[in-house]
CSV table of C-alpha atoms and ligand atoms in Angstrom, one decimal:
chain,number,residue,atom,x,y,z
A,1,MET,CA,-19.2,14.3,-71.3
A,2,THR,CA,-18.1,10.7,-71.4
A,3,MET,CA,-15.9,9.5,-74.2
A,4,THR,CA,-15.3,6.0,-75.2
A,5,SER,CA,-11.7,4.9,-74.9
A,6,GLU,CA,-11.4,4.9,-78.7
A,7,GLU,CA,-12.5,8.5,-78.9
A,8,PHE,CA,-10.2,9.4,-76.0
A,9,VAL,CA,-7.1,7.8,-77.6
A,10,ALA,CA,-7.9,9.5,-80.9
A,11,ALA,CA,-8.1,12.9,-79.2
A,12,LEU,CA,-4.9,12.3,-77.2
A,13,ASP,CA,-3.1,11.2,-80.3
A,14,ALA,CA,-4.1,14.4,-82.1
A,15,GLU,CA,-3.1,16.6,-79.1
A,16,ASN,CA,0.3,14.8,-78.8
A,17,HIS,CA,0.8,15.0,-82.6
A,18,GLU,CA,0.8,18.8,-82.5
A,19,ARG,CA,3.2,19.1,-79.7
A,20,LEU,CA,5.5,16.3,-81.1
A,21,ALA,CA,5.7,18.3,-84.4
A,22,ARG,CA,6.9,21.3,-82.4
A,23,LEU,CA,9.4,19.2,-80.5
A,24,ALA,CA,10.8,17.8,-83.7
A,25,LEU,CA,11.2,21.4,-85.1
A,26,LYS,CA,12.9,22.5,-81.9
A,27,SER,CA,15.1,19.4,-81.9
A,28,ALA,CA,16.4,20.1,-85.4
A,29,ALA,CA,16.4,23.9,-85.0
A,30,GLY,CA,19.5,26.0,-85.9
A,31,ASP,CA,22.7,24.8,-87.4
A,32,ALA,CA,24.3,21.9,-85.5
A,33,ALA,CA,27.3,23.2,-83.6
A,34,GLU,CA,30.6,22.0,-85.0
A,35,THR,CA,31.4,20.2,-81.8
A,36,LEU,CA,28.2,18.1,-82.1
A,37,THR,CA,29.1,14.7,-83.3
A,38,VAL,CA,27.4,11.4,-83.8
A,39,PRO,CA,29.4,9.7,-81.0
A,40,LYS,CA,28.6,12.5,-78.6
A,41,LEU,CA,24.9,12.1,-79.3
A,42,LEU,CA,25.1,8.4,-79.0
A,43,ARG,CA,26.4,8.7,-75.5
A,44,LEU,CA,23.2,10.7,-74.6
A,45,ALA,CA,21.3,7.9,-76.2
A,46,LEU,CA,22.8,5.4,-73.8
A,47,ARG,CA,21.6,7.4,-70.9
A,48,ASN,CA,18.1,7.6,-72.4
A,49,GLU,CA,18.0,3.8,-73.1
A,50,LEU,CA,19.1,3.0,-69.6
A,51,GLU,CA,16.5,5.3,-68.1
A,52,ALA,CA,13.8,3.7,-70.3
A,53,SER,CA,14.8,0.2,-69.3
A,54,GLU,CA,14.9,1.0,-65.6
A,55,LEU,CA,11.6,2.7,-65.7
A,56,ALA,CA,9.9,-0.2,-67.4
A,57,ALA,CA,11.5,-2.6,-64.9
A,58,ALA,CA,10.4,-0.5,-61.9
A,59,TRP,CA,6.8,-0.3,-63.2
A,60,MET,CA,6.6,-3.9,-64.1
A,61,THR,CA,6.9,-5.1,-60.5
A,62,ASP,CA,3.9,-3.3,-59.2
A,63,THR,CA,1.6,-3.1,-62.3
A,64,PRO,CA,-1.2,-5.6,-61.5
A,65,GLU,CA,-2.7,-6.1,-65.0
A,66,LEU,CA,-1.0,-9.0,-66.7
A,67,ASP,CA,-1.0,-7.5,-70.3
A,68,ALA,CA,0.5,-4.2,-69.0
A,69,LYS,CA,3.1,-6.1,-66.9
A,70,LEU,CA,4.2,-8.2,-69.9
A,71,ALA,CA,4.3,-5.1,-72.1
A,72,LEU,CA,6.6,-3.4,-69.6
A,73,ALA,CA,8.8,-6.6,-69.4
A,74,ARG,CA,9.1,-6.6,-73.2
A,75,GLN,CA,10.0,-2.9,-73.3
A,76,CYS,CA,12.6,-3.3,-70.5
A,77,GLY,CA,14.4,-6.0,-72.5
A,78,ASP,CA,14.2,-4.0,-75.8
A,79,GLU,CA,15.7,-0.9,-74.3
A,80,ALA,CA,18.6,-3.0,-72.8
A,81,LYS,CA,19.1,-4.5,-76.2
A,82,HIS,CA,19.2,-1.0,-77.7
A,83,TYR,CA,21.8,0.0,-75.1
A,84,ARG,CA,24.1,-2.8,-76.3
A,85,TRP,CA,23.6,-2.1,-80.0
A,86,ILE,CA,24.5,1.6,-79.4
A,87,GLU,CA,27.5,0.6,-77.3
A,88,ASP,CA,28.7,-1.6,-80.1
A,89,ARG,CA,28.3,1.2,-82.6
A,90,LEU,CA,30.2,3.6,-80.3
A,91,HIS,CA,33.1,1.0,-80.1
A,92,ALA,CA,33.1,0.8,-83.9
A,93,LEU,CA,33.4,4.5,-84.0
A,94,GLY,CA,36.4,4.5,-81.7
A,95,ASP,CA,34.8,5.4,-78.4
A,96,SER,CA,35.9,2.9,-75.8
A,97,LEU,CA,33.5,4.3,-73.3
A,98,GLU,CA,36.1,3.8,-70.6
A,99,GLY,CA,35.0,5.5,-67.4
A,100,PHE,CA,31.6,6.4,-68.9
A,101,ASP,CA,28.7,6.3,-66.5
A,102,PRO,CA,25.4,6.5,-68.3
A,103,ALA,CA,23.5,7.3,-65.1
A,104,ALA,CA,25.8,10.3,-64.1
A,105,PRO,CA,25.3,12.7,-62.7
A,106,GLU,CA,21.8,11.8,-61.6
A,107,PRO,CA,18.5,10.7,-63.0
A,108,SER,CA,16.8,13.2,-65.3
A,109,PRO,CA,13.9,15.1,-63.7
A,110,LEU,CA,11.6,13.4,-66.2
A,111,LEU,CA,12.5,10.0,-65.0
A,112,GLY,CA,11.8,11.2,-61.4
A,113,TYR,CA,8.4,12.3,-62.4
A,114,LEU,CA,7.6,9.1,-64.4
A,115,ARG,CA,8.7,6.8,-61.6
A,116,GLY,CA,6.3,8.5,-59.3
A,117,LEU,CA,3.3,7.6,-61.5
A,118,ARG,CA,1.1,4.8,-59.9
A,119,GLY,CA,-1.8,4.0,-62.1
A,120,THR,CA,-1.6,1.8,-65.1
A,121,VAL,CA,-3.5,4.2,-67.3
A,122,GLU,CA,-1.2,7.1,-66.4
A,123,ARG,CA,1.9,4.9,-66.9
A,124,ALA,CA,0.6,3.7,-70.3
A,125,ALA,CA,-0.2,7.3,-71.4
A,126,ALA,CA,3.0,8.9,-70.2
A,127,GLY,CA,5.6,6.2,-70.4
A,128,GLN,CA,4.6,4.3,-73.5
A,129,PHE,CA,2.1,6.2,-75.6
A,130,THR,CA,3.9,9.6,-75.1
A,131,ARG,CA,7.5,9.0,-74.1
A,132,GLU,CA,7.9,6.4,-76.9
A,133,ALA,CA,6.3,8.7,-79.5
A,134,ILE,CA,8.8,11.4,-78.4
A,135,ALA,CA,11.6,8.8,-78.9
A,136,VAL,CA,10.4,8.0,-82.4
A,137,VAL,CA,10.3,11.7,-83.4
A,138,ARG,CA,13.7,12.5,-81.9
A,139,ASN,CA,15.3,9.4,-83.3
A,140,ASP,CA,14.1,10.4,-86.7
A,141,VAL,CA,15.7,13.8,-86.4
A,142,PHE,CA,18.9,12.1,-85.2
A,143,ALA,CA,19.0,9.6,-88.1
A,144,ASP,CA,18.7,12.6,-90.5
A,145,PHE,CA,21.7,14.2,-88.7
A,146,CYS,CA,23.6,10.9,-89.1
A,147,GLU,CA,23.0,10.9,-92.8
A,148,GLU,CA,24.0,14.5,-93.2
A,149,SER,CA,27.2,13.7,-91.3
A,150,GLY,CA,27.9,10.8,-93.6
A,151,ASP,CA,27.3,8.1,-91.0
A,152,LEU,CA,24.9,5.8,-92.8
A,153,GLU,CA,25.5,2.9,-90.6
A,154,THR,CA,24.3,4.6,-87.5
A,155,ALA,CA,21.3,6.0,-89.5
A,156,THR,CA,20.5,2.5,-90.5
A,157,LEU,CA,20.8,1.1,-87.0
A,158,TYR,CA,18.2,3.7,-85.9
A,159,ARG,CA,15.8,3.4,-88.9
A,160,GLU,CA,15.8,-0.4,-89.3
A,161,ARG,CA,16.5,-1.8,-85.9
A,162,ILE,CA,15.7,0.7,-83.1
A,163,GLN,CA,12.7,2.6,-84.5
A,164,PRO,CA,10.5,-0.5,-85.1
A,165,ASP,CA,10.8,-1.3,-81.4
A,166,GLU,CA,10.1,2.2,-80.3
A,167,THR,CA,7.0,2.3,-82.5
A,168,HIS,CA,5.9,-1.0,-81.0
A,169,HIS,CA,6.3,0.4,-77.5
A,170,HIS,CA,4.1,3.4,-78.5
A,171,GLU,CA,1.5,1.0,-79.9
A,172,LEU,CA,1.6,-1.1,-76.7
A,173,GLY,CA,0.7,2.1,-74.9
A,174,ARG,CA,-2.2,2.7,-77.3
A,175,ARG,CA,-3.5,-0.8,-76.7
A,176,LEU,CA,-3.4,-0.4,-73.0
A,177,LEU,CA,-5.2,2.9,-73.1
A,178,LEU,CA,-7.9,1.5,-75.4
A,179,ARG,CA,-8.5,-1.2,-72.8
A,180,TYR,CA,-8.2,0.8,-69.6
A,181,ALA,CA,-8.9,4.5,-70.2
A,182,THR,CA,-12.6,4.0,-70.0
A,183,THR,CA,-13.7,6.5,-67.3
A,184,PRO,CA,-13.6,10.3,-67.3
A,185,GLU,CA,-11.3,10.1,-64.3
A,186,ALA,CA,-8.8,7.7,-65.9
A,187,GLN,CA,-8.9,9.8,-69.1
A,188,ALA,CA,-8.2,13.0,-67.3
A,189,ALA,CA,-5.3,11.4,-65.4
A,190,ALA,CA,-3.9,10.0,-68.7
A,191,ARG,CA,-4.2,13.4,-70.4
A,192,ALA,CA,-2.4,15.2,-67.6
A,193,ALA,CA,0.4,12.6,-67.5
A,194,ALA,CA,0.9,12.8,-71.2
A,195,ALA,CA,1.0,16.6,-71.2
A,196,ARG,CA,3.5,16.7,-68.3
A,197,THR,CA,5.7,14.2,-70.1
A,198,LEU,CA,5.8,16.3,-73.2
A,199,GLU,CA,6.6,19.4,-71.1
A,200,GLY,CA,9.4,17.5,-69.4
A,201,ALA,CA,10.9,16.5,-72.7
A,202,GLU,CA,10.7,20.0,-74.1
A,203,GLU,CA,12.4,21.4,-70.9
A,204,ILE,CA,15.2,18.8,-71.2
A,205,GLN,CA,15.8,19.7,-74.8
A,206,GLU,CA,15.9,23.4,-74.2
A,207,LEU,CA,18.3,23.0,-71.3
A,208,ALA,CA,20.6,20.8,-73.3
A,209,ARG,CA,20.7,23.3,-76.2
A,210,LEU,CA,21.3,26.3,-73.9
A,211,ARG,CA,23.8,24.7,-71.6
A,212,ALA,CA,25.7,22.5,-74.0
A,213,GLY,CA,24.7,23.4,-77.5
A,214,VAL,CA,23.1,20.0,-77.9
A,215,SER,CA,20.4,19.4,-80.4
A,216,ARG,CA,19.3,16.5,-82.6
A,217,ALA,CA,19.8,14.1,-79.7
A,218,PRO,CA,18.1,10.7,-80.0
A,219,GLY,CA,15.5,9.5,-77.6
A,220,CYS,CA,15.4,6.0,-76.3
B,1,LIG,FE1,11.3,2.4,-76.3
B,2,LIG,FE1,15.1,2.3,-77.0
């Protein structure tokens, strides 16, 4: 059965929505460990912002469609800007970040998977429509945690400055899918890439919780 791109995007949105709600519950599950602090989680955010920026840059160079290419360029710059904002916030909180390498010890498995995607529709589905929706959900959980911890300034940074950009990146993905996810083949590839991205995010979250007691970490 052939779906229009509008029908397809609505269906993908609904599918993602269910899994994102689960991810949010898992991200906020249990009591936060006493060792879990806002600066510690902001260091993880730096890693995520850097990966998001690098991914957009890598994809931009060999994405042929001009609208997709420019959307990636805009995202690349936004994520770099977020990196600097978060770095400033960490400095204000007393973390000098001396010796900190946001890329250590190696790229996340999810970045490895995403970098391997070739098609514009898959990239828009996984990297923007889904990864950025994950970021919005996780940042929201993190901003709640900041408020509970009494750090209203970090909560405001996320809610008022970072989240509007992440929502915009998600919407860029939606626009590209509406334009290009027009065949059953493209739609199947987009759906698979979105599902794999959500699985990857869940795995990373579970591992972080089990290995290091980390939950409530922001996205990108
Ligand atoms: Fe983003
Ligand atoms: Fe970001």
